[in-house]
Structure formats: structure tokens, C-alpha cells
C-alpha positions as YAML, in Angstrom:
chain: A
units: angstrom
residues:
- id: 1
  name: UNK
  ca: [94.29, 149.40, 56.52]
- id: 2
  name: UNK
  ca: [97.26, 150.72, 54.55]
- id: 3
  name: UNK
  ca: [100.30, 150.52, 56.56]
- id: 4
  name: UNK
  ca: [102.64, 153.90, 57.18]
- id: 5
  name: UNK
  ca: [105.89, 154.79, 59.02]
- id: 6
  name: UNK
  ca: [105.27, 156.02, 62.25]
- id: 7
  name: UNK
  ca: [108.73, 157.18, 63.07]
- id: 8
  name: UNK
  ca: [110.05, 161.71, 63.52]
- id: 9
  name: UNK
  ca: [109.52, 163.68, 61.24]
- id: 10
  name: UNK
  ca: [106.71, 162.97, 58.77]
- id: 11
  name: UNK
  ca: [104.07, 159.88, 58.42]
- id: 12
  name: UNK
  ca: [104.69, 158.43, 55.20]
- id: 13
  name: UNK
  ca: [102.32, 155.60, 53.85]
- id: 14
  name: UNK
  ca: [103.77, 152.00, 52.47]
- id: 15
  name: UNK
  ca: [101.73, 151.95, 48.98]
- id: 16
  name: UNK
  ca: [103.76, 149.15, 47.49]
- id: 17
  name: UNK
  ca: [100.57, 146.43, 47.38]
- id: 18
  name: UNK
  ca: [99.89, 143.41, 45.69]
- id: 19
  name: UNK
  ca: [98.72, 144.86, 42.60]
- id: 20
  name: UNK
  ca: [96.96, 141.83, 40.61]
- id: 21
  name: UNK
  ca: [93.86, 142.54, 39.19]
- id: 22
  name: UNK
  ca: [90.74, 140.58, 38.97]
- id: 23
  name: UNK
  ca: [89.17, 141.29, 35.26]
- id: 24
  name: UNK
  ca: [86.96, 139.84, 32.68]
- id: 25
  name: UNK
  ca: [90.06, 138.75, 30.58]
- id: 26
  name: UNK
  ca: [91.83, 137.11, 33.52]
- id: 27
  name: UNK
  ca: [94.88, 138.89, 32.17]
- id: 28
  name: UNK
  ca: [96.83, 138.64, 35.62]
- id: 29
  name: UNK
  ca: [95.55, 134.84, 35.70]
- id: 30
  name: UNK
  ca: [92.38, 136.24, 37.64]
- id: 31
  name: UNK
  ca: [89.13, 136.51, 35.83]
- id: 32
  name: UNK
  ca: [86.05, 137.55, 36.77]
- id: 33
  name: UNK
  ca: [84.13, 134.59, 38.73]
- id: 34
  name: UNK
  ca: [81.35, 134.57, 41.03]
- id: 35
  name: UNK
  ca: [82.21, 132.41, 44.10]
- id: 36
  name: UNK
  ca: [85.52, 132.21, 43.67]
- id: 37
  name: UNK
  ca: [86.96, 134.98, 45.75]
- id: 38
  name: UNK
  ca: [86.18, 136.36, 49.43]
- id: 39
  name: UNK
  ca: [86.47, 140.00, 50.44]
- id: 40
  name: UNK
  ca: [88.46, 139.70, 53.53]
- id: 41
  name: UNK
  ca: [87.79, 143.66, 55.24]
- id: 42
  name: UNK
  ca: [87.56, 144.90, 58.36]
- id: 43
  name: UNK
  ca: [84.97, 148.04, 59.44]
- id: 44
  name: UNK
  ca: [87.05, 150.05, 61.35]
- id: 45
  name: UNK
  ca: [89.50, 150.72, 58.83]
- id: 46
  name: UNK
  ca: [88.71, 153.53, 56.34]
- id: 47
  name: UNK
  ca: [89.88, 151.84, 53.38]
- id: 48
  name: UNK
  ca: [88.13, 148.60, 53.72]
- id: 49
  name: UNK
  ca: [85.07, 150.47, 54.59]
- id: 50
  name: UNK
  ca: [85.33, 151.55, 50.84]
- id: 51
  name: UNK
  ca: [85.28, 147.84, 50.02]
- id: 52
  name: UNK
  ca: [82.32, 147.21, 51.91]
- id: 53
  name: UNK
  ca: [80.53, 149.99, 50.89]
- id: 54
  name: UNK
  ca: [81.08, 149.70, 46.94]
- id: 55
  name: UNK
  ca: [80.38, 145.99, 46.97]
- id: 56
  name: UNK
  ca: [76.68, 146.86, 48.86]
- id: 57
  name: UNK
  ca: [76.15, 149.66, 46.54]
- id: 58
  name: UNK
  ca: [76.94, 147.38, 43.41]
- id: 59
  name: UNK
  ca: [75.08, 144.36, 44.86]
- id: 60
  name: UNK
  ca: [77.93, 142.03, 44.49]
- id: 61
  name: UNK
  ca: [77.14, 140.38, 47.55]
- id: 62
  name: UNK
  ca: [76.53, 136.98, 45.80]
- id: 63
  name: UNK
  ca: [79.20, 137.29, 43.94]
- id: 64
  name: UNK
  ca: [81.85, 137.95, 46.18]
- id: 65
  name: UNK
  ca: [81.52, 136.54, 49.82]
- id: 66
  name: UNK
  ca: [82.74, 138.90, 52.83]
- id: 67
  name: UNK
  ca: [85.17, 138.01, 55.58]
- id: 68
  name: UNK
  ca: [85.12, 140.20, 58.69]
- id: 69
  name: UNK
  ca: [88.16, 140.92, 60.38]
- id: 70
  name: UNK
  ca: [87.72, 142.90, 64.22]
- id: 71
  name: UNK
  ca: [88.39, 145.80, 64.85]
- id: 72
  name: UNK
  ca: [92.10, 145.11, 66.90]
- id: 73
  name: UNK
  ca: [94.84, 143.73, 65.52]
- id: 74
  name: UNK
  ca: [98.38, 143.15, 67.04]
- id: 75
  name: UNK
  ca: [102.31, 143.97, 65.20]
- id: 76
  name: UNK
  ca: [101.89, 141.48, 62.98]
- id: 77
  name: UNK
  ca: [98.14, 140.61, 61.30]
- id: 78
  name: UNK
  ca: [94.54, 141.04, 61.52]
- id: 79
  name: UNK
  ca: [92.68, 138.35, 62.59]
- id: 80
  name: UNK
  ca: [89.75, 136.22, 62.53]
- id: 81
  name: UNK
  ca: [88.32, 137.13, 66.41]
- id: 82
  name: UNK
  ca: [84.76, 138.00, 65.44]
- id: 83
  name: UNK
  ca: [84.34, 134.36, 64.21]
- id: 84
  name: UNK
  ca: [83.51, 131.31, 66.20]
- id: 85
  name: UNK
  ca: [86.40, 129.56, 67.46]
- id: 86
  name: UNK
  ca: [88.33, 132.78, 65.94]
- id: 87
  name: UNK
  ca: [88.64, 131.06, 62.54]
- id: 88
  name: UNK
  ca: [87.03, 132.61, 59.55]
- id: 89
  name: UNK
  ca: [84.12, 130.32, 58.43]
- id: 90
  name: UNK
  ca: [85.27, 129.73, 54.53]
- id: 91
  name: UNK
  ca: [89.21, 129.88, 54.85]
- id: 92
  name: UNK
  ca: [89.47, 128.14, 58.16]
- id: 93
  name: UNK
  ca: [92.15, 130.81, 58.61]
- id: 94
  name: UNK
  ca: [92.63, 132.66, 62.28]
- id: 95
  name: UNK
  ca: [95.04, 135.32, 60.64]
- id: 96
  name: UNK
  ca: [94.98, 137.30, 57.88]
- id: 97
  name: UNK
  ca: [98.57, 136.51, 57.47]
- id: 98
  name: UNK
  ca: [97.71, 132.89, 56.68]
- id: 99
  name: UNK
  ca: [96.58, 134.02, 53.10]
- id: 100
  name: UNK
  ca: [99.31, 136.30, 52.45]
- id: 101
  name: UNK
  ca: [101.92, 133.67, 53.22]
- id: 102
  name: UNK
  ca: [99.93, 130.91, 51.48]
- id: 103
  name: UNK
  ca: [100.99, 132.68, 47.85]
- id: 104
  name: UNK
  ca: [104.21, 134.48, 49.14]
- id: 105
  name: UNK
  ca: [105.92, 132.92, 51.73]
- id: 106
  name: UNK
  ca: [107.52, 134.94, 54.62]
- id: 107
  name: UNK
  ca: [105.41, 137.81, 52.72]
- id: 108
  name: UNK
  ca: [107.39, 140.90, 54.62]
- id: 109
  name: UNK
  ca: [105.17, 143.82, 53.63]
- id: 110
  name: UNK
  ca: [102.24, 145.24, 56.24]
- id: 111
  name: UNK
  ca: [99.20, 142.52, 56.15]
- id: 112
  name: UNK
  ca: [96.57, 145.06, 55.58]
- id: 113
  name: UNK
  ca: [93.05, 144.64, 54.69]
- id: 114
  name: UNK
  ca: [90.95, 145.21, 52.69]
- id: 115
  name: UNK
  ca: [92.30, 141.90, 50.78]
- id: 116
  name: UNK
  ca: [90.97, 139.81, 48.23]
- id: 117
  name: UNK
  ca: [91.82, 135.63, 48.71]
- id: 118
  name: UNK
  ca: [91.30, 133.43, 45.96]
- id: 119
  name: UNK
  ca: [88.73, 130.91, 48.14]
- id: 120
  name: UNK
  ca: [89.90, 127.51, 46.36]
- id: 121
  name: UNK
  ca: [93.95, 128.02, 46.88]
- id: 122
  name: UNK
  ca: [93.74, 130.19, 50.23]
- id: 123
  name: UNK
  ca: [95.95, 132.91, 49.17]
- id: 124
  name: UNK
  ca: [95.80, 136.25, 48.58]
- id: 125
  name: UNK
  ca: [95.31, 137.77, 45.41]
- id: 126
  name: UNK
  ca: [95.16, 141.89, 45.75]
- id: 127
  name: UNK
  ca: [95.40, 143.69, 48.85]
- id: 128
  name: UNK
  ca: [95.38, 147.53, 46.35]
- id: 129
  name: UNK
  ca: [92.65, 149.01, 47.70]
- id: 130
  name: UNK
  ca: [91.80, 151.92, 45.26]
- id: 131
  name: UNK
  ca: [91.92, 149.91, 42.21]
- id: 132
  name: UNK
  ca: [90.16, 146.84, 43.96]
- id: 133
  name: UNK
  ca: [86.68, 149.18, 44.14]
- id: 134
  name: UNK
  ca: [87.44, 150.45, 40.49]
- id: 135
  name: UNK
  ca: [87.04, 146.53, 39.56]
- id: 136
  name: UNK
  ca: [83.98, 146.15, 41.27]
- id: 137
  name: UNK
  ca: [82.91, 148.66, 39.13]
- id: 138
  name: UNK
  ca: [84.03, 147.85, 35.98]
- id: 139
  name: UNK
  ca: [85.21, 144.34, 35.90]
- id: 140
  name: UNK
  ca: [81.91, 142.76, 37.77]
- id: 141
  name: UNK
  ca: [79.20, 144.49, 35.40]
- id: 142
  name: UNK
  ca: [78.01, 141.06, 34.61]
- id: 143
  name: UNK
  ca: [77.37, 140.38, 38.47]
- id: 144
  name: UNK
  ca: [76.26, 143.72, 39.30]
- id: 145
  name: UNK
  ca: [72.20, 144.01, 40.61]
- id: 146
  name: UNK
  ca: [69.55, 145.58, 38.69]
- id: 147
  name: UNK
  ca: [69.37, 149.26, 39.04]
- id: 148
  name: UNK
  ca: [73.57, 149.05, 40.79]
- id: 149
  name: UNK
  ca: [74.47, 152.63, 40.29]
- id: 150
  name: UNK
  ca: [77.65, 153.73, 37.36]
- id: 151
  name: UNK
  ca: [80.52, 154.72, 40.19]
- id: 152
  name: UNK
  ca: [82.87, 155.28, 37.78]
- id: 153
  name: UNK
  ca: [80.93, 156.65, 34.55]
- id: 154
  name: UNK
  ca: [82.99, 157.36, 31.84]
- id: 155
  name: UNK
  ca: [81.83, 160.94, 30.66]
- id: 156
  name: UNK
  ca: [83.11, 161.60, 34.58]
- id: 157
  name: UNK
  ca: [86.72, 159.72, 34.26]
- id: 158
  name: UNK
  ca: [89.16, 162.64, 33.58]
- id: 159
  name: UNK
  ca: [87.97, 165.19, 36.03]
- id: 160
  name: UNK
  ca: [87.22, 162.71, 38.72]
- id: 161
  name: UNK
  ca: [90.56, 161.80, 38.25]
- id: 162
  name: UNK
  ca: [92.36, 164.82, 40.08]
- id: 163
  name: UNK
  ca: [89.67, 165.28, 42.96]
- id: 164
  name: UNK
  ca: [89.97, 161.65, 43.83]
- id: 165
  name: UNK
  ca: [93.66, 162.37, 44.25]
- id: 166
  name: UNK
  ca: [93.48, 165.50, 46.29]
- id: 167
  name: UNK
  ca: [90.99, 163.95, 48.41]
- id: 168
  name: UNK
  ca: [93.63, 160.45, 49.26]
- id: 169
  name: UNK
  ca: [96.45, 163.49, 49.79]
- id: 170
  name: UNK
  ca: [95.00, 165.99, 51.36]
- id: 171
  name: UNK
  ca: [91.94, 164.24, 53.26]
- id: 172
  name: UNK
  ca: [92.13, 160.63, 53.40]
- id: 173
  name: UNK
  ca: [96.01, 160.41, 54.40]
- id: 174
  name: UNK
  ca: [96.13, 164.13, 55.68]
- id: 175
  name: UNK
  ca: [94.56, 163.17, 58.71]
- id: 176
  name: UNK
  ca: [97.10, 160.62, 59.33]
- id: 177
  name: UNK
  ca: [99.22, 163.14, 58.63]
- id: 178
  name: UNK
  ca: [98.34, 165.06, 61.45]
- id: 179
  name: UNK
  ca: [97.63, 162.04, 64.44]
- id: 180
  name: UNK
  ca: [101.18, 160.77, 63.65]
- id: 181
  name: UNK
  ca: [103.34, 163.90, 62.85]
- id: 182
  name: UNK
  ca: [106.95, 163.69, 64.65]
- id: 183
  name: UNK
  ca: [107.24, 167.38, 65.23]
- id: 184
  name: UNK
  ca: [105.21, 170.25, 66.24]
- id: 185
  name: UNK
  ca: [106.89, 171.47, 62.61]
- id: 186
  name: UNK
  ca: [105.55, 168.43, 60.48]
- id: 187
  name: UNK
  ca: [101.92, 168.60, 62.46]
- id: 188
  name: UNK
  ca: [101.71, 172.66, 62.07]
- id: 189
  name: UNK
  ca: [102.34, 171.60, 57.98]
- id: 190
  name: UNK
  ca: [99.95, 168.75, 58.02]
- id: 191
  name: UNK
  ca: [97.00, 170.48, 59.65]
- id: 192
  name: UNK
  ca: [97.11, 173.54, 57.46]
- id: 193
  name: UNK
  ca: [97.17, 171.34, 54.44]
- id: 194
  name: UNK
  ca: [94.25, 169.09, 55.55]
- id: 195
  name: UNK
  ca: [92.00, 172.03, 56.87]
- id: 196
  name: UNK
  ca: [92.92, 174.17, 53.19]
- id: 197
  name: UNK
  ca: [91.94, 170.94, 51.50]
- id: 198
  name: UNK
  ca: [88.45, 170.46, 53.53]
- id: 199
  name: UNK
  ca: [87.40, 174.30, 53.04]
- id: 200
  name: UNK
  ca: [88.22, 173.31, 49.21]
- id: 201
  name: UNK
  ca: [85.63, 170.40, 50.03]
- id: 202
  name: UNK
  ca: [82.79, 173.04, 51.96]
- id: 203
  name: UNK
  ca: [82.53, 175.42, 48.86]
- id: 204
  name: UNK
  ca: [82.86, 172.74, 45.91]
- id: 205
  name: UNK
  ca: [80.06, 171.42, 47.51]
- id: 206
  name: UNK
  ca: [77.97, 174.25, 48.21]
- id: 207
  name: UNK
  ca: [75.75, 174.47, 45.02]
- id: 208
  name: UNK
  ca: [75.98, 170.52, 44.25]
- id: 209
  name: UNK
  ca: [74.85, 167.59, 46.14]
- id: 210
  name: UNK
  ca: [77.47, 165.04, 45.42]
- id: 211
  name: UNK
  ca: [81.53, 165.72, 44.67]
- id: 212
  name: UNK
  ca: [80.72, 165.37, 40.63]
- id: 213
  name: UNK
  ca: [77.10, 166.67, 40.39]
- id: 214
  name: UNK
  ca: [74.23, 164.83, 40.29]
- id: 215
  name: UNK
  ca: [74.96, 161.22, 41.49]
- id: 216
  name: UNK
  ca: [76.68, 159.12, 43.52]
- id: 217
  name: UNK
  ca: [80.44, 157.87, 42.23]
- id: 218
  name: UNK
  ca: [83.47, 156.46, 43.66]
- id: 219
  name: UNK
  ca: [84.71, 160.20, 44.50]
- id: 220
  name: UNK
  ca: [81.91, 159.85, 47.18]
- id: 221
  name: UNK
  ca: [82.73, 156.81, 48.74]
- id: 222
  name: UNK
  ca: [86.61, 157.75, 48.72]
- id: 223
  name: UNK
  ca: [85.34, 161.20, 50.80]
- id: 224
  name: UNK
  ca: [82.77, 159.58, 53.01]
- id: 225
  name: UNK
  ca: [85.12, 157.09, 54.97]
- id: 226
  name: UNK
  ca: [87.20, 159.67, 56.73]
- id: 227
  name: UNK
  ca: [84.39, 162.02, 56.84]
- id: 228
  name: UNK
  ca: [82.37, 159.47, 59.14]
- id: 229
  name: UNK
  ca: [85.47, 159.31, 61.26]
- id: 230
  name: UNK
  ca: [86.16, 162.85, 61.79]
- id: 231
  name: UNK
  ca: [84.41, 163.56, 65.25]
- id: 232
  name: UNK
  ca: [84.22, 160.34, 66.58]
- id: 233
  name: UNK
  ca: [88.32, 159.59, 65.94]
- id: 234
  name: UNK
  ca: [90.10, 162.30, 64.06]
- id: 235
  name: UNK
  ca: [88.93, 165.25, 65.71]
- id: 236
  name: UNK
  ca: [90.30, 164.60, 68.73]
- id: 237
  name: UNK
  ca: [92.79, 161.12, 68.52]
- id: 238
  name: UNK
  ca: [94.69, 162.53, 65.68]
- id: 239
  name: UNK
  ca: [94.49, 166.61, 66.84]
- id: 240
  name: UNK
  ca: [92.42, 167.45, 63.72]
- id: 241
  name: UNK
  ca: [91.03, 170.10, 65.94]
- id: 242
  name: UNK
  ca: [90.52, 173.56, 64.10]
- id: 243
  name: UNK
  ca: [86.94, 172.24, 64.35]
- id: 244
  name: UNK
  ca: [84.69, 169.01, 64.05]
- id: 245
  name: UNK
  ca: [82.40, 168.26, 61.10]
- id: 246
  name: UNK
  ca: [79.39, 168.91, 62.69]
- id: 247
  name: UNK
  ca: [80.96, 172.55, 62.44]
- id: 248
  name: UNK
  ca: [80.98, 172.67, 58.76]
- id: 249
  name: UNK
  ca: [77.57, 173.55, 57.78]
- id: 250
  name: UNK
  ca: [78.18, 172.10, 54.00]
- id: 251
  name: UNK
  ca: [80.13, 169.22, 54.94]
- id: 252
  name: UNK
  ca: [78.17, 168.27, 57.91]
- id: 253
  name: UNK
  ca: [74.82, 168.36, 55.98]
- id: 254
  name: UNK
  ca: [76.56, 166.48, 52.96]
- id: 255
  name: UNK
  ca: [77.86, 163.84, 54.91]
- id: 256
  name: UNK
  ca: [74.27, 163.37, 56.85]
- id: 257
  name: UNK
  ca: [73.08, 162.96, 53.20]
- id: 258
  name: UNK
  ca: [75.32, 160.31, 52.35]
- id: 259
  name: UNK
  ca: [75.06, 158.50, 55.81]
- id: 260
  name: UNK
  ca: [71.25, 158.30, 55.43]
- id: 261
  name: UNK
  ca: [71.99, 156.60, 51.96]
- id: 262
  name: UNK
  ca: [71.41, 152.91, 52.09]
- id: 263
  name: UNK
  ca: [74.92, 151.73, 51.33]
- id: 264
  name: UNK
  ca: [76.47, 154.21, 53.27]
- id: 265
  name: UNK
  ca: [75.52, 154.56, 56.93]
- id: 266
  name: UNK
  ca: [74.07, 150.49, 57.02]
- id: 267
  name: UNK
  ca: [77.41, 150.00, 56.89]
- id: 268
  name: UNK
  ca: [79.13, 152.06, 59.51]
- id: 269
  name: UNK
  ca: [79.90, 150.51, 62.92]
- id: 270
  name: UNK
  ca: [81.32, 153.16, 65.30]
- id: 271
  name: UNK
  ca: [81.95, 151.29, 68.54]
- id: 272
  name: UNK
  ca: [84.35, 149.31, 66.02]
- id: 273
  name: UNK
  ca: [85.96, 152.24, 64.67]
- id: 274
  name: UNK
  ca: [86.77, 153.74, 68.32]
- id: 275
  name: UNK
  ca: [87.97, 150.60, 69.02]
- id: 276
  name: UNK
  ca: [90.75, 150.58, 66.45]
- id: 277
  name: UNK
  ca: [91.90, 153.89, 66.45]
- id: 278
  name: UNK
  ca: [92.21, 154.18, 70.65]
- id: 279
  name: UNK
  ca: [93.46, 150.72, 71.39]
- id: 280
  name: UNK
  ca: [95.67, 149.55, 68.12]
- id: 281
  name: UNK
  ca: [97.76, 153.43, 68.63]
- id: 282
  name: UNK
  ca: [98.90, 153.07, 71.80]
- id: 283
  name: UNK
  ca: [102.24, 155.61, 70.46]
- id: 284
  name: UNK
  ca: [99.04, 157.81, 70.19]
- id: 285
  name: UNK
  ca: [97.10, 156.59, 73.17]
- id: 286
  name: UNK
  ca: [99.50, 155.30, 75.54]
- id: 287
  name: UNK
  ca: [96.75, 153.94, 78.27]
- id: 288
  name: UNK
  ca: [93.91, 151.81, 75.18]
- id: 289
  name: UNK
  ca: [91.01, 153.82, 76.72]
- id: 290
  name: UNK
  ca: [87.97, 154.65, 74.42]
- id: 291
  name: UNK
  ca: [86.07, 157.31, 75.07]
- id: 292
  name: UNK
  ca: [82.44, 157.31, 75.52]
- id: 293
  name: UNK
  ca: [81.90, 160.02, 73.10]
- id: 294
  name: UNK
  ca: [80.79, 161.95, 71.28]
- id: 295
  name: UNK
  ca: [76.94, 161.79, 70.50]
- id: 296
  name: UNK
  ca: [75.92, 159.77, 67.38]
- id: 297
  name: UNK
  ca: [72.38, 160.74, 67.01]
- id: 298
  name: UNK
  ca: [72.63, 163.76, 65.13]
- id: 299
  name: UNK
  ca: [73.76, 161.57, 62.24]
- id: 300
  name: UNK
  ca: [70.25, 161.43, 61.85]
- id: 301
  name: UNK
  ca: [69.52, 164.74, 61.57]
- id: 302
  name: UNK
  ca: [67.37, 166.45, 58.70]
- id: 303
  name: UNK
  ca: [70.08, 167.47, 55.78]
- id: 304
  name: UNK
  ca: [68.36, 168.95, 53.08]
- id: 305
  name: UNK
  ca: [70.26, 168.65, 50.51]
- id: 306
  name: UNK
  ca: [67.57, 167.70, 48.49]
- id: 307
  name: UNK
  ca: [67.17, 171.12, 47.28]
- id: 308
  name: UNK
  ca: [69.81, 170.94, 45.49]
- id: 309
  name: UNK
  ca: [68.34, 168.45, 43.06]
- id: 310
  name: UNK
  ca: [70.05, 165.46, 41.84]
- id: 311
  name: UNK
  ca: [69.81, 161.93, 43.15]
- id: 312
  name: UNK
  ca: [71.84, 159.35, 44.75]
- id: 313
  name: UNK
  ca: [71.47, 156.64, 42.11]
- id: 314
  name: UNK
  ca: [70.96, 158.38, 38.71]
- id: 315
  name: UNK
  ca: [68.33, 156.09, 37.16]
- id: 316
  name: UNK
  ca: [69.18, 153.35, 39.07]
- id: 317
  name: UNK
  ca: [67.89, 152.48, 42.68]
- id: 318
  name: UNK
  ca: [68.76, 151.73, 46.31]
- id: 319
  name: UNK
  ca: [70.70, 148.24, 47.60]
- id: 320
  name: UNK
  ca: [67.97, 145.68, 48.96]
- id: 321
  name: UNK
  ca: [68.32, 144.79, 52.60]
- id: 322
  name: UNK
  ca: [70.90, 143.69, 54.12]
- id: 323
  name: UNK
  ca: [71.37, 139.89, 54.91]
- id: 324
  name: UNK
  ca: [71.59, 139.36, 58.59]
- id: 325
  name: UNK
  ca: [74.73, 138.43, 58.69]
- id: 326
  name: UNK
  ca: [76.44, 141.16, 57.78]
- id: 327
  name: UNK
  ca: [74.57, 143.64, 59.68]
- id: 328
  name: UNK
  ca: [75.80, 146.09, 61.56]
- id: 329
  name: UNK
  ca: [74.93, 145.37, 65.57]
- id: 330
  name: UNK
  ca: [71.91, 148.16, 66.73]
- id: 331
  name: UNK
  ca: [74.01, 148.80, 69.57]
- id: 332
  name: UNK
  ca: [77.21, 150.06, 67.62]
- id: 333
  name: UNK
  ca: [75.34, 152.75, 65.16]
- id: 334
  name: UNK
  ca: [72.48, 154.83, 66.44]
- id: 335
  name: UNK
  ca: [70.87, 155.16, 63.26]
- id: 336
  name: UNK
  ca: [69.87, 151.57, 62.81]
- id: 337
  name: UNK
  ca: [67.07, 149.59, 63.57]
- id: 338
  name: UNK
  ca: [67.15, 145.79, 65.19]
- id: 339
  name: UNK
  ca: [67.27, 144.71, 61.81]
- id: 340
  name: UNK
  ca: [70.19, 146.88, 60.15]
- id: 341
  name: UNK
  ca: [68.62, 149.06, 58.62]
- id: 342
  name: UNK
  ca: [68.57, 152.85, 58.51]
- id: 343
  name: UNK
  ca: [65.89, 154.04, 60.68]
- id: 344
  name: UNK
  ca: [63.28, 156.49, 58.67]
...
């Protein structure tokens, strides 16, 4: 996760990353190579979510191996606890830390996932998270599956360009906007501008299935992580209150369509999520506790968007299972089966 400022009067996000890029050309001394590099990411946090999701969706799972982080963290690194022995299997690392101090010593930015680690040195190579998932996209073509679905198509580039941006303003960082506003003033500011930008969402959306038409694309993926959050987290941890999502009829029924996309919901572990949010922002939530709710089960619920036509994947198809270790547990998503999948 992105790391902010947390102090009066306004939340302001650290977006200084590690901005080397993995390509085909190996221009930043990083090419493309399957094996080579591990996806360290964590699924509570929004932004490595996107990770997660975009590397199922492209089938890169081969080609770039995945390192789970849980979903608490302490001042000063994410770590390794979901791992036997609390080390992470293939870097033999118990901190996330490790790999950024491998490459830059004393490294005295936020160690924030989702983060890419070159496997054979240890250290970290990119911890940018939008342009990471662009990469995927583009760079990893060669490594993609059969029927992997065009995230970032071309013909799409320069007005996907702007709603991507509103939606990291106004959506993905507006809500942290509001759950760590310094003054009745700066939270008054920040909900207006999130709930204007989310009414913006519910009529774009109203006569198209997906934020640029017909399929699937990045924009999607960008929209869905905070979207999936809303109720269980945002809604009521962060005083995004003016109502939840399940009180959106577009937005509700749009993000039920994308949950029940393989790719999407297979991938979304909610106990985790509550987890983070309640017990990491203890300025927020002084006393750690979760709370039991809210009902999951109506992520399940009939959507019909169908009738709008379209389809997820273009002329491409669905990600394959997934492989049992990186399922999500039955227990922490009500919308999976004992075996990870989406329940039909």
C-alpha cells in the first residue's frame, strides 16, 4: 500500500516510488524474463490487489511467482507472517524491508507493497504500482496465456487516460481522503468530492457494462479495488457514509458483475481486508477491533448487466483455475467454493 501523511489538515499520499521498469528491451537493466522476478503483494491493500488481479487476468502466473504478505504490518515493513517459520519461501526474507535495503541501503521511503524483487539478487526492483500493471500488459505479451484479455488496447489509450486519473483522485485516494482528514473542514471537502466523483461513476455507467464499453481494461481493475472495499471498510472506518454501495443501484450491480468475473472476486479475501484497515489505523481505530460485519452474501447476487451487451474478455476467455496455493481461504469470501473458486 502507498504510503500518505497522516498528520491536520489534509491526507496527502507519498508517490515518489522506485520507478524502474521491467520491459522487453531491458532499458532500465530489467528485461522481460520469466522466473526471474517475484510479485511480493499483499490482499488487503487496494493497490496490490490490482497486482494480483491483472497478473490472474493475464495468466502470468508462471511467469512471475507471487509472494504473500498478511494483512498487518507494524511502523516500519510488511512482513512475511503468512509463511512457515514467517519467512517467505523463495527470498528467505521475514520483511519486506529486507529487499528494499538489499539494493538501497537504509532505503528511507514507506516499504509498501505491491513490490517487484529481482529473485536471484534479493532486492527490489519497482515498488510503482500503476505502471507495474501497465507492464504486465504490455511488456509480458510474450508470457501472457491464450485468450489473456487486451487491458490496455491501444484504440482505448487517450480517453482511458483521463478516467483512470479521476478515478486514483477522486475514488481510489478520495476515500483516504475522507478516513484521514484533520478537520471537519478538510473531511466536509473530501466527501463532497468523492461522492460528486462516484455519481459521475453511477450514470457513465448506466447504458455500458464496463468503464470503456464493451470489455474489460485496466480502468476496471483500477475502479474495482476500492469498490470491493466500500461497505465492508470505507463506508463506515473512513466515514464514507452518504450511503454504501449496495445503495447505488448502477454501481452495486456493476461491481456484482465484476466480482462474479473469474479474476476478480477469486481473488478477494475480506476477513484480510478488515483486518488491515481496523487493526493497522489505530489513529482511526484506537481499540484494533474488527467488526463482524456487514453481510457478504449478496456479492452473489443476480446483476444483470448482461443486457447491456458486451463481454468481459472481448474475444478472449476466462483465467483457468486457480492453483491451490494461492487460493483464497472459503472461510474469508462467501462467494467461493472449498476449492477457490467462484461458486455458480
Amino acid at each position: 500500500m502507498a504510503q500518505g501523511s497522516y498528520v491536520e489538515p489534509t491526507f496527502e499520499r507519498d508517490t515518489n516510488y522506485i520507478n524502474d521498469r521491467i520491459t522487453q528491451d531491458g532499458a532500465d537493466g530489467w528485461p522481460v524474463e520469466p522466473g526471474r522476478y517475484r510479485l511480493v503483494a499483499a490482499r488487503a491493500c487496494p493497490w496490490a490487489s490490482r497486482a494480483i488481479m491483472v497478473r490472474r487476468l493475464l495468466g502470468l502466473e508462471d511467469a512471475i511467482s507471487l509472494g504473500l504478505c498478511g494483512p498487518t504490518h507494524d511502523s516500519d515493513s510488511w512482513t512475511f507472517d503468512l509463511d512457515d517459520g514467517g519467512l517467505d519461501p523463495v527470498l528467505r526474507i521475514p520483511r519486506l524491508k529486507d529487499a528494499y535495503d538489499k539494493r538501497f541501503p537504509g532505503y528511507p521511503r514507506g516499504i509498501t507493497v505491491p513490490a517487484i524483487v529481482d529473485v536471484p539478487t534479493g532486492g527490489v526492483v519497482t515498488n510503482d504500482f500503476a505502471q507495474m500493471t501497465m507492464d504486465f500488459a504490455t511488456e509480458w505479451t510474450d508470457f501472457q496465456r491464450e485468450g489473456a484479455p487486451d487491458l490496455w488496447p491501444v484504440a482505448l489509450r487517450d480517453e482511458m487516460a483521463p478516467v483512470m486519473k479521476r478515478i486514483y483522485t477522486e475514488v481510489n485516494n478520495g476515500v483516504y481522503r475522507c478516513g484521514f482528514a484533520g478537520t471537519q473542514e478538510t473531511y466536509d471537502a473530501a466527501y463532497d468530492r468523492l461522492f460528486t466523483a462516484l455519481d459521475w461513476l453511477e450514470e457513465r455507467l448506466a447504458g455500458q457494462r464496463y468503464l470503456m464499453g464493451e470489455h474489460l481494461t485496466c480502468a476496471d481493475v483500477r475502479l474495482f479495488t476500492t469498490l470491493v472495499r466500500f461497505d465492508p471498510v470505507y463506508h463506515g472506518h473512513f466515514k464514507c457514509n452518504r450511503q454504501k454501495l449496495d445503495e447505488f443501484p448502477v454501481l452495486w450491480a456493476y461491481a456484482r458483475d465484476l466480482f462474479q468475473t473469474p479474476g476478480f472476486g477469486d481473488t478477494v479475501d475480506f476477513e484480510q481486508i478488515k483486518q488491515h484497515y481496523y487493526e493497522v489505523h489505530r489513529d482511526v481505530n484506537p481499540t484494533g477491533i474488527v467488526p463482524l460485519g456487514p453481510d457478504l452474501t449478496n456479492w452473489s447476487d443476480p446483476h444483470d448487466r448482461e443486457s447491456l451487451g458486451g463481454s468481459p474478455f472481448g474475444e478472449g476467455t476466462p483465467p483457468g483455475e486457480i492453483a491451490p496455493a494461492e487460493r483464497v481461504p472459503e472461510a474469508a469470501n462467501p462467494a467461493l467454493g472449498p476449492d477457490g473458486q467462484l461458486r455458480r
